[in-house]
mmCIF file of C-alpha atoms and ligand atoms in Angstrom:
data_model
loop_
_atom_site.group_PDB
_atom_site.id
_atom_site.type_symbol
_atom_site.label_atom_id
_atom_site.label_comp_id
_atom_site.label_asym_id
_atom_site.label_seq_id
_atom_site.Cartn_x
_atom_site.Cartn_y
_atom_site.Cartn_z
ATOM 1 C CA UNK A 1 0.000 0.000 0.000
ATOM 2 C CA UNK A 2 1.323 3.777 -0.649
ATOM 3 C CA UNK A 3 2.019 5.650 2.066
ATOM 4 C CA UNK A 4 -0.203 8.653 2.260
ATOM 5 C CA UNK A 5 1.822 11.859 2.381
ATOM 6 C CA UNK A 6 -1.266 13.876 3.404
ATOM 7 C CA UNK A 7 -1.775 14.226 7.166
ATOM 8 C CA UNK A 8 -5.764 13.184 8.244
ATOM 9 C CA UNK A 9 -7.525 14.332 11.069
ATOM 10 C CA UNK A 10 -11.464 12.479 11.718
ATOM 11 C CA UNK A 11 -13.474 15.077 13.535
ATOM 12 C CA UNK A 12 -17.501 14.669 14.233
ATOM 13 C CA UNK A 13 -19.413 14.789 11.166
ATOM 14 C CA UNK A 14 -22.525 16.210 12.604
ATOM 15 C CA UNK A 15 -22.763 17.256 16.822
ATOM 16 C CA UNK A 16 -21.588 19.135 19.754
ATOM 17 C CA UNK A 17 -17.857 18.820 18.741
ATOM 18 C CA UNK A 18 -18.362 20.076 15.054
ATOM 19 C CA UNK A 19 -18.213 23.563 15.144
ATOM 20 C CA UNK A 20 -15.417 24.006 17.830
ATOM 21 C CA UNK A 21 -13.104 21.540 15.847
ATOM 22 C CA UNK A 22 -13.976 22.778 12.740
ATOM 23 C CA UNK A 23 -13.339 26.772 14.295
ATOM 24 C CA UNK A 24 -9.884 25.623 16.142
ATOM 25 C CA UNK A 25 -8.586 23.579 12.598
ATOM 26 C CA UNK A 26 -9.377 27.102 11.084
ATOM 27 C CA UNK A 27 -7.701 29.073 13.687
ATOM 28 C CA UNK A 28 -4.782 26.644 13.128
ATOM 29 C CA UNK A 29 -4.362 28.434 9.446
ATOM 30 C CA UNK A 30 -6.096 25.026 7.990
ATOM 31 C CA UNK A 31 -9.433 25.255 5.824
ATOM 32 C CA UNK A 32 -11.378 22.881 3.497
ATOM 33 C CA UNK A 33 -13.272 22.026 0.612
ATOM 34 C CA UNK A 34 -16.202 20.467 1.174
ATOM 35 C CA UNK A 35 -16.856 18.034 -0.978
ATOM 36 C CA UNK A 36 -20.341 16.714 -1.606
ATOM 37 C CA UNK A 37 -21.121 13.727 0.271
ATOM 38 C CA UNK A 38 -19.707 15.418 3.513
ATOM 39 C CA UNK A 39 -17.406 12.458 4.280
ATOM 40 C CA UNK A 40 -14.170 13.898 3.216
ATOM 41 C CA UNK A 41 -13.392 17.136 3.271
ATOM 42 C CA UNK A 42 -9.277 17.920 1.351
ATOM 43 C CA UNK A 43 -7.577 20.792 2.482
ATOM 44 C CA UNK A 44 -6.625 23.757 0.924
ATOM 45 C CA UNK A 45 -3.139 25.157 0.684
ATOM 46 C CA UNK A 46 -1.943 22.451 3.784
ATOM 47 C CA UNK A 47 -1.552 18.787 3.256
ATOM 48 C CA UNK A 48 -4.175 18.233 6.006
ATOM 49 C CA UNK A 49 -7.268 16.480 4.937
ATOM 50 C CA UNK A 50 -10.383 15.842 6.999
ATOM 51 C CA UNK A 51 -12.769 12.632 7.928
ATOM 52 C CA UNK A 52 -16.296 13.408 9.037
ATOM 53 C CA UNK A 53 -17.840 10.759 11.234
ATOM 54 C CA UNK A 54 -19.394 9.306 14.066
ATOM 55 C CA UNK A 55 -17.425 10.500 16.895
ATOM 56 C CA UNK A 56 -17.221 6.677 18.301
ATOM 57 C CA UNK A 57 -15.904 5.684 15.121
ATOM 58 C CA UNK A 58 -12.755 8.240 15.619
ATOM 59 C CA UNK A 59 -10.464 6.102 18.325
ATOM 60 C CA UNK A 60 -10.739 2.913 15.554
ATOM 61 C CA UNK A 61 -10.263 4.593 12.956
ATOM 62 C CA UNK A 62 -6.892 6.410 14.582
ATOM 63 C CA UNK A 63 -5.634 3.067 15.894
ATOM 64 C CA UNK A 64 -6.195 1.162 12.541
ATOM 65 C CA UNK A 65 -4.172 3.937 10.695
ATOM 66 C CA UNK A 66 -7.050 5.456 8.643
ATOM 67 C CA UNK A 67 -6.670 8.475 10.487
ATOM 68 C CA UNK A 68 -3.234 10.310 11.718
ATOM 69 C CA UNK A 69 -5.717 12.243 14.602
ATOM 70 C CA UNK A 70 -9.211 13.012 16.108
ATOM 71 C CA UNK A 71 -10.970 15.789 17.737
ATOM 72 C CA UNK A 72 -12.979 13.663 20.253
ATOM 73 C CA UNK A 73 -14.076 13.550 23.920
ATOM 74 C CA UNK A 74 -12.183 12.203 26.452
ATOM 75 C CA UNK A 75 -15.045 9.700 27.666
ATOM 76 C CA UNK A 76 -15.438 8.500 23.785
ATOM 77 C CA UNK A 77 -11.316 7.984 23.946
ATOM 78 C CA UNK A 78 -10.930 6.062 27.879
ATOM 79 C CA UNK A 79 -13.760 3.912 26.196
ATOM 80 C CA UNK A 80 -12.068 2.888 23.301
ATOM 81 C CA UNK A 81 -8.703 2.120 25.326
ATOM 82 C CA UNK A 82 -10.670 0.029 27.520
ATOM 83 C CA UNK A 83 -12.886 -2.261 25.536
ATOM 84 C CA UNK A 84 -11.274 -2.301 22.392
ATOM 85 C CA UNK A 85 -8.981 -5.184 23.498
ATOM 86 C CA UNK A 86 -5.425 -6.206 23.692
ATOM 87 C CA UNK A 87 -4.809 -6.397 19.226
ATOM 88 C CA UNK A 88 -6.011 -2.501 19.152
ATOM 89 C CA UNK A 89 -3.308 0.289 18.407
ATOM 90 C CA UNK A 90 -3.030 2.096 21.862
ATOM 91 C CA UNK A 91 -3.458 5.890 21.325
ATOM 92 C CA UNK A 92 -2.746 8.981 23.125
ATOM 93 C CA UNK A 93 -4.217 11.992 23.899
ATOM 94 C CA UNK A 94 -1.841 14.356 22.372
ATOM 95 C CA UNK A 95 -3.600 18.017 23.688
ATOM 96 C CA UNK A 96 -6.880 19.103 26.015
ATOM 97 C CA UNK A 97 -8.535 21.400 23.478
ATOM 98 C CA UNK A 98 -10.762 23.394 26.134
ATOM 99 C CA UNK A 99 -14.160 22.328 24.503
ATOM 100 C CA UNK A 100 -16.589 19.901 24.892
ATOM 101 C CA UNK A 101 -16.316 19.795 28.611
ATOM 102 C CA UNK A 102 -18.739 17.174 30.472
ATOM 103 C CA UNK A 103 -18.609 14.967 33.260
ATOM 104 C CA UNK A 104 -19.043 11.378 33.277
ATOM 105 C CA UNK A 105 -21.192 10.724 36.138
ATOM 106 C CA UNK A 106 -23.598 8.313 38.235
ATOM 107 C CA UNK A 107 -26.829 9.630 38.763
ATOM 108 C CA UNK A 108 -29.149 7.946 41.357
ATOM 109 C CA UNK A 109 -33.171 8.932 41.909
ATOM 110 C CA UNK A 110 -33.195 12.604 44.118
ATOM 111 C CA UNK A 111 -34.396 10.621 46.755
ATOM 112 C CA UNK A 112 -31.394 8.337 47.771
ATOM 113 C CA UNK A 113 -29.199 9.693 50.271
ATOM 114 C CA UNK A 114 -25.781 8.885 48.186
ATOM 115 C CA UNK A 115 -22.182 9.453 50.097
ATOM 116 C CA UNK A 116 -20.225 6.692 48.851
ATOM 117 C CA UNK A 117 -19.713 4.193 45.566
ATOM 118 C CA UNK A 118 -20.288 1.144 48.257
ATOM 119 C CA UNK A 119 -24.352 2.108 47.793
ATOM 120 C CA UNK A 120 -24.560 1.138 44.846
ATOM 121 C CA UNK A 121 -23.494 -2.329 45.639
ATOM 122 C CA UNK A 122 -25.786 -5.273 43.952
ATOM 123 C CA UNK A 123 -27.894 -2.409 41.966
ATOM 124 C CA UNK A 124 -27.913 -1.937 38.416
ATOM 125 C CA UNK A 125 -26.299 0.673 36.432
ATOM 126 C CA UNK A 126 -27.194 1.962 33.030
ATOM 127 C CA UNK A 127 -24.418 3.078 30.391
ATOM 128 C CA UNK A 128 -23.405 3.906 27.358
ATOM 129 C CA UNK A 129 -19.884 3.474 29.030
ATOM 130 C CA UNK A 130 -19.416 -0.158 30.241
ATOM 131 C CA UNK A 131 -15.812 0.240 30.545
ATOM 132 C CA UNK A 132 -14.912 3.207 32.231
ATOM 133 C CA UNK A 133 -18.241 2.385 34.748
ATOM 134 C CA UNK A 134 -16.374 -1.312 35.108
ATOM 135 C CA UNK A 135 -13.148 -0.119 35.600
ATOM 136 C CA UNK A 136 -14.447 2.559 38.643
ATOM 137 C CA UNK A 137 -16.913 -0.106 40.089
ATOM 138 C CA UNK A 138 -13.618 -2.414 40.343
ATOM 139 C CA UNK A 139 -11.283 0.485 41.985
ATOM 140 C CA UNK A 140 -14.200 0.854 44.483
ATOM 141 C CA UNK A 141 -14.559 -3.278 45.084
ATOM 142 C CA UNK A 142 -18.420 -2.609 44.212
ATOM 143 C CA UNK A 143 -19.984 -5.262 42.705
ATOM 144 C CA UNK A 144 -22.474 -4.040 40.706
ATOM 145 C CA UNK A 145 -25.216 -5.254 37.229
ATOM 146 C CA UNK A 146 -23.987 -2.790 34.260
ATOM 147 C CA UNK A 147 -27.163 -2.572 31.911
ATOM 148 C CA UNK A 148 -25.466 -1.377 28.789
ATOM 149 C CA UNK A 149 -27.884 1.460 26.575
ATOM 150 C CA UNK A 150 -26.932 2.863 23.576
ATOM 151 C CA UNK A 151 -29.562 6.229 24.304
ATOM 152 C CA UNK A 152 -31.718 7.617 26.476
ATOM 153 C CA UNK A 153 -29.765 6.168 29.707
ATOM 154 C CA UNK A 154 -31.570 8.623 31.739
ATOM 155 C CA UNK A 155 -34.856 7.136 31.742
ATOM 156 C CA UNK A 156 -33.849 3.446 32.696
ATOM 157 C CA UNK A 157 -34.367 4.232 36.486
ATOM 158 C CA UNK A 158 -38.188 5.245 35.765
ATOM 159 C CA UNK A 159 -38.764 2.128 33.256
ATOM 160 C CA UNK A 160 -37.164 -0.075 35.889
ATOM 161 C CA UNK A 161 -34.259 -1.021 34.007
ATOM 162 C CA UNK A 162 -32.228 -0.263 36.096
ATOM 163 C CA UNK A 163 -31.481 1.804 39.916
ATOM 164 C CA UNK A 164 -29.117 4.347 38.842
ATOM 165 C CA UNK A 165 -27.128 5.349 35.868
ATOM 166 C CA UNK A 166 -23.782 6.409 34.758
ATOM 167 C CA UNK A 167 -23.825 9.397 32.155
ATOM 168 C CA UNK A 168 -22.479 12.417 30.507
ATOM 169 C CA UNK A 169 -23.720 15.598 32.410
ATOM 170 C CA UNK A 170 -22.695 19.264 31.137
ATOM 171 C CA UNK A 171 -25.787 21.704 33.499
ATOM 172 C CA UNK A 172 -27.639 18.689 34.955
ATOM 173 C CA UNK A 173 -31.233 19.805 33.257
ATOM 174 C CA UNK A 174 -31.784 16.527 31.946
ATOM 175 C CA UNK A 175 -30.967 14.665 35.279
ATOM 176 C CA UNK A 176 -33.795 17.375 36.846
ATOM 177 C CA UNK A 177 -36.256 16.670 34.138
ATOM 178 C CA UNK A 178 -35.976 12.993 35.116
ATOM 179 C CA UNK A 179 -36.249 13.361 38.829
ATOM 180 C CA UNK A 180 -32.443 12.049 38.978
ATOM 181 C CA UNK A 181 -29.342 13.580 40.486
ATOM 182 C CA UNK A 182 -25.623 13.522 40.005
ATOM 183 C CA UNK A 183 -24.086 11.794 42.905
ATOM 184 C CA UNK A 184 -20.571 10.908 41.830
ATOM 185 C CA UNK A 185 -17.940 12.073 38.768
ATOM 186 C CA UNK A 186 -16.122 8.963 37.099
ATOM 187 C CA UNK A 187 -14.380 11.271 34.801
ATOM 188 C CA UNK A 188 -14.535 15.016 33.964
ATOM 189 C CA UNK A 189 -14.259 15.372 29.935
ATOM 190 C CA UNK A 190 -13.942 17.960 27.487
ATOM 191 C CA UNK A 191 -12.715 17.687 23.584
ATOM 192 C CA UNK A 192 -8.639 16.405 23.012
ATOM 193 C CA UNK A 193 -6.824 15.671 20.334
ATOM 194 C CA UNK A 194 -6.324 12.160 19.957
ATOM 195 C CA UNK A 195 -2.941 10.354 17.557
ATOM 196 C CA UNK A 196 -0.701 7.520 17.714
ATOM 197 C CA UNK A 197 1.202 7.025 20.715
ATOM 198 C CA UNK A 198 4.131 6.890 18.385
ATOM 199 C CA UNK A 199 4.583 9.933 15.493
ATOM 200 C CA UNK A 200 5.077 8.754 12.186
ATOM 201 C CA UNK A 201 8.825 9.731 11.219
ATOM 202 C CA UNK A 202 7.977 11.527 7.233
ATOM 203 C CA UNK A 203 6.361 14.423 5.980
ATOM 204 C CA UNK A 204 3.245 13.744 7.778
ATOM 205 C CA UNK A 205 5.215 13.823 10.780
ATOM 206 C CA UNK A 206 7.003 16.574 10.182
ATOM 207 C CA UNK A 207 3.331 18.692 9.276
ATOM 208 C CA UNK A 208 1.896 16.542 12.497
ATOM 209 C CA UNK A 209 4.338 18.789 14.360
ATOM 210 C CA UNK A 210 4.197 21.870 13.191
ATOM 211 C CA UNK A 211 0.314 21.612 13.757
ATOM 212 C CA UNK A 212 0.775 20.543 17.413
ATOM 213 C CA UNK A 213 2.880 23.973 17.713
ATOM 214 C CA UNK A 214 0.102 26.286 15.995
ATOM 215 C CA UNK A 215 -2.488 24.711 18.379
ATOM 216 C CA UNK A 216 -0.264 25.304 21.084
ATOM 217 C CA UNK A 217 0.126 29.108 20.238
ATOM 218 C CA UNK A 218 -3.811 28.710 19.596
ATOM 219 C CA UNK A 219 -4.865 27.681 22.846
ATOM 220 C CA UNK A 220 -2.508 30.177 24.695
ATOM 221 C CA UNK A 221 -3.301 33.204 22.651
ATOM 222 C CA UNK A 222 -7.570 32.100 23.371
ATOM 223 C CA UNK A 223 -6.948 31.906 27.289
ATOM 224 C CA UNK A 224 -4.524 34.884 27.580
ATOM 225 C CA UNK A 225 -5.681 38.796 27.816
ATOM 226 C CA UNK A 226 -3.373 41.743 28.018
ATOM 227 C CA UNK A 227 -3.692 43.778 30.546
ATOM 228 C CA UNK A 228 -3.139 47.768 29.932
ATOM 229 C CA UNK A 229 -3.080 50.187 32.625
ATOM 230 C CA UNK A 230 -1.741 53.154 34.048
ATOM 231 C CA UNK A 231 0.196 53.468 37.531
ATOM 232 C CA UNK A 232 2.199 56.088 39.724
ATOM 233 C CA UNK A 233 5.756 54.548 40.557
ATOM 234 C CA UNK A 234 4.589 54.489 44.409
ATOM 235 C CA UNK A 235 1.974 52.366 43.588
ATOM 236 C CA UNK A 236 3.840 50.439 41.025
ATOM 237 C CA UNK A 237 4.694 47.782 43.113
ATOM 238 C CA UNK A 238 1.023 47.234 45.013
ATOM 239 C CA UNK A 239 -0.429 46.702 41.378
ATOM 240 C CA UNK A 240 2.131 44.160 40.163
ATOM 241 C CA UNK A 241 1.157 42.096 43.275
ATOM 242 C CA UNK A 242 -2.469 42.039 42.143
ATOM 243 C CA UNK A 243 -1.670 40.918 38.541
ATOM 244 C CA UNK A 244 -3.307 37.659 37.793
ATOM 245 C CA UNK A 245 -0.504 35.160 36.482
ATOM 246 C CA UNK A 246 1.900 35.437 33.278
ATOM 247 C CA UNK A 247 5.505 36.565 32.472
ATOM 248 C CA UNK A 248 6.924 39.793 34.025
ATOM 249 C CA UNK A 249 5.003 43.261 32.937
ATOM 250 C CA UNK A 250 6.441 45.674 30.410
ATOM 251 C CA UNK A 251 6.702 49.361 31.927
ATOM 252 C CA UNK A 252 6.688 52.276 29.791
ATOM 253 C CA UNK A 253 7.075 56.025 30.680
ATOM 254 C CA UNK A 254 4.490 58.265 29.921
ATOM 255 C CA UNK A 255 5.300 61.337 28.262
ATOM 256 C CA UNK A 256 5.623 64.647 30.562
ATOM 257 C CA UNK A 257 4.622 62.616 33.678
ATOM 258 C CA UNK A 258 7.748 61.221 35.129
ATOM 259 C CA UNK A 259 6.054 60.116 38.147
ATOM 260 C CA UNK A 260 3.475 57.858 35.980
ATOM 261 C CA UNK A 261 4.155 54.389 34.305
ATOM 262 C CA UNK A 262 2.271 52.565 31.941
ATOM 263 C CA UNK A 263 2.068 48.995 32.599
ATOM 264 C CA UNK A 264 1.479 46.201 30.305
ATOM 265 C CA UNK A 265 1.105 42.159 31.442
ATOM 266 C CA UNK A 266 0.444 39.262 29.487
ATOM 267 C CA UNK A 267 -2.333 37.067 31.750
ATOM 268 C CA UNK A 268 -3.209 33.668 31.482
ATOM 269 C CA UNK A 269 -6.809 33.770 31.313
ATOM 270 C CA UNK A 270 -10.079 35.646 32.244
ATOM 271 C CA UNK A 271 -9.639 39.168 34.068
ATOM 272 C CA UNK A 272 -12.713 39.786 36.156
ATOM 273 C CA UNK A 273 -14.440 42.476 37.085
ATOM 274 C CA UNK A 274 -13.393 41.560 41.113
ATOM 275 C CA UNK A 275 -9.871 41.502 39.730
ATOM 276 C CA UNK A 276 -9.534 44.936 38.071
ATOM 277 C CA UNK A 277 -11.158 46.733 40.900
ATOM 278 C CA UNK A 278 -9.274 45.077 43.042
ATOM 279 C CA UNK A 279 -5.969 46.558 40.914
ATOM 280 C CA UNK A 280 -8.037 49.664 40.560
ATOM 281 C CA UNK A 281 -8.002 50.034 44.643
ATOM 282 C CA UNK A 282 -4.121 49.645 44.740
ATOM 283 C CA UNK A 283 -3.588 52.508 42.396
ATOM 284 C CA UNK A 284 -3.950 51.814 39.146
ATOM 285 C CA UNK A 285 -6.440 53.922 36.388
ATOM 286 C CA UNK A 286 -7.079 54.046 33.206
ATOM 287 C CA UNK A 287 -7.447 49.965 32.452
ATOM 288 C CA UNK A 288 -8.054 48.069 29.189
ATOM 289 C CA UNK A 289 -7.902 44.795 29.108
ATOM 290 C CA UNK A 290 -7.603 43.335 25.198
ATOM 291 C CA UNK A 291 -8.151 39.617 23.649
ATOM 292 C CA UNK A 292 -5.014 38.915 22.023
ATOM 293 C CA UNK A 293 -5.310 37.146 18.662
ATOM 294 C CA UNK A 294 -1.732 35.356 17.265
ATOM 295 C CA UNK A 295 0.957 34.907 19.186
ATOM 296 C CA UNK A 296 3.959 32.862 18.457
ATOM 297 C CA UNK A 297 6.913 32.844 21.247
HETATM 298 P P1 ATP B 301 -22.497 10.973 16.986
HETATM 299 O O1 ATP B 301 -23.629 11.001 16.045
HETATM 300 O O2 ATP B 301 -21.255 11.584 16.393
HETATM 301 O O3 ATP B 301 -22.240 9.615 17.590
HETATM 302 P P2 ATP B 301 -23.222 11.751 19.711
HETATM 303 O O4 ATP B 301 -24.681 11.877 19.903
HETATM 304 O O5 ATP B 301 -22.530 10.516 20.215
HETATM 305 O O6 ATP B 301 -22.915 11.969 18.163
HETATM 306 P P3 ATP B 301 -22.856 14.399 20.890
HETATM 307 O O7 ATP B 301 -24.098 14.403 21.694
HETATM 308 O O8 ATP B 301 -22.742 15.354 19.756
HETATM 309 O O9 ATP B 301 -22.442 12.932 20.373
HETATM 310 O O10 ATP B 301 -21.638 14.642 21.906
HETATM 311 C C1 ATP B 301 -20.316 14.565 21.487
HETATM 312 C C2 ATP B 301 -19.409 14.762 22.686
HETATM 313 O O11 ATP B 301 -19.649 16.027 23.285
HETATM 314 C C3 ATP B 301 -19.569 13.785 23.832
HETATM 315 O O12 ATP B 301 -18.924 12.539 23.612
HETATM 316 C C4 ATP B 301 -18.952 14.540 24.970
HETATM 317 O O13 ATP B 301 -17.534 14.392 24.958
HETATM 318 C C5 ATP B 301 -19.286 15.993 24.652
HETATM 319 N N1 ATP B 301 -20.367 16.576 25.487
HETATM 320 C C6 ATP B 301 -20.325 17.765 26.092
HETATM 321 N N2 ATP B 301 -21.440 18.014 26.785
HETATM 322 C C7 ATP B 301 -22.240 16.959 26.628
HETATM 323 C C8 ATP B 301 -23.539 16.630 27.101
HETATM 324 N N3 ATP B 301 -24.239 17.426 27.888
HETATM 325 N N4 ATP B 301 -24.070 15.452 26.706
HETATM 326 C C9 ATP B 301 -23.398 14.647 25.882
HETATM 327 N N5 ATP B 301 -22.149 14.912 25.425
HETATM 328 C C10 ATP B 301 -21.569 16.044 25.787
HETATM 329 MG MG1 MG B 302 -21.570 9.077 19.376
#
């Protein structure tokens, strides 16, 4: 067989994941014809072609070599690694992406008084996620019936099916809605990039990482703000204290005010409202704080 000389990445073809992946593969300088039956999509100016599909279909199709990578969740990947037995490729998650996120939890009817996995002894447990739910029942030596759905897990309690149930939650409306409530979290999830746990050594390897380094600068550059703001020198030191996180500041003089500084810091993530009047307090004025959109260090 040739070798392909085209790096592939298998993203969702149609759900939650789509539009993030698709916006971060963007981002990433990558973009795509669509071609018309939706499955493959090849990619313009970089050799970096896409596969739209099921996202349970991504972890196979990465460890039988289809794929290079996937934009998945994390509870879609631990699955994979657990049940898809000893012959399967073992794969890696290569990056968090910061989307996506969910828990993986067991749910139990409001009215149980839950505290510990050891309740749930001799009850059964429905999931679309027989091996990570097998895997914590066995670190908690509770022997437990896993009633394995492939939908609508939440209503197995009221049909009888089964006691409790072990399911993605993001806001907990549909545990509400079905008079359950999340008692336990097997795994907290968001979107990652999934590969090989070994690189290839060619040309796809070589593109492989130079895209892990754009969605590095990617992710840093969407969590980081810069901070602007003016300061007197006496205060200059009270305000640096208060700065949330990232490198050293930049100082600049301001023009005709020798006493005055203008400050500018790099921070790694959200600045709140709390934070800047808490900075505000110590002396600064005049603050901006701006979304930064490339960065490469
Ligand atoms: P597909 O047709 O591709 O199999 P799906 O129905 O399995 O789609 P989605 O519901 O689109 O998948 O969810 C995809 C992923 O989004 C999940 O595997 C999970 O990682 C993440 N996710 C985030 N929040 C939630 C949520 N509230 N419920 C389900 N999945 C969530
Ligand atoms: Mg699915």
């Amino acid at each position: 067989m040739k070798a392909r000389d085209r790096l592939r990445i298998a993203m969702q073809k149609s759900g939650r994941l789509t539009e993030p992946a698709l916006d971060l593969l963007n981002r990433c300088g990558l973009s795509f014809r669509q071609s018309r039956d939706k499955l493959f999509c090849f990619g313009e100016g970089e050799p970096v072609d896409l596969l739209l599909v099921r996202d349970d279909d991504i972890p196979g199709l990465i460890a039988q070599g289809v794929c290079d990578l996937g934009i998945v969740g994390r509870n879609v990947l631990g699955e994979f690694q657990l049940t898809a037995g000893r012959e399967a490729e073992p794969l890696a998650e290569l990056r968090p992406l910061g989307f996506g996120r969910c828990r993986l939890s067991i749910a139990v009817p409001q009215e149980l008084d839950y505290h510990e996995p050891q309740q749930l002894e001799g009850r059964r447990i429905a999931t679309s996620y027989p091996g990570l739910l097998g895997e914590w029942l066995r670190t908690h030596g509770v022997n437990a019936g896993v009633v394995t759905l492939t939908g609508s897990v939440e209503i197995a309690p009221k049909l009888g099916t089964a006691d409790a149930i072990c399911d993605l939650v993001q806001s907990g409306g549909t545990l509400v809605a079905n008079q359950l409530r999340e008692a336990d979290v097997l795994l907290e999830s968001e979107a990652v990039l999934a590969g090989p746990l070994t690189l290839p050594v060619d040309e796809r390897g070589d593109m492989l990482e130079l895209l892990l380094k754009r969605l590095d600068g990617v992710i840093q550059v969407r969590e980081s703000r810069l901070l602007l703001l003016q300061t007197s020198r006496h205060t200059l030191e009270a305000v640096t204290r208060l700065l949330p996180g990232g490198p050293q500041p930049t100082l600049l003089a301001v023009a005709g005010q020798p006493d005055q500084l203008m400050l500018q810091a790099l921070c790694a993530g959200e600045v709140s409202w709390r934070q800047l009047e808490e900075i505000k307090k110590a002396g600064a004025r005049e603050m901006f704080v701006l979304p930064v959109e490339k960065m490469l260090a």
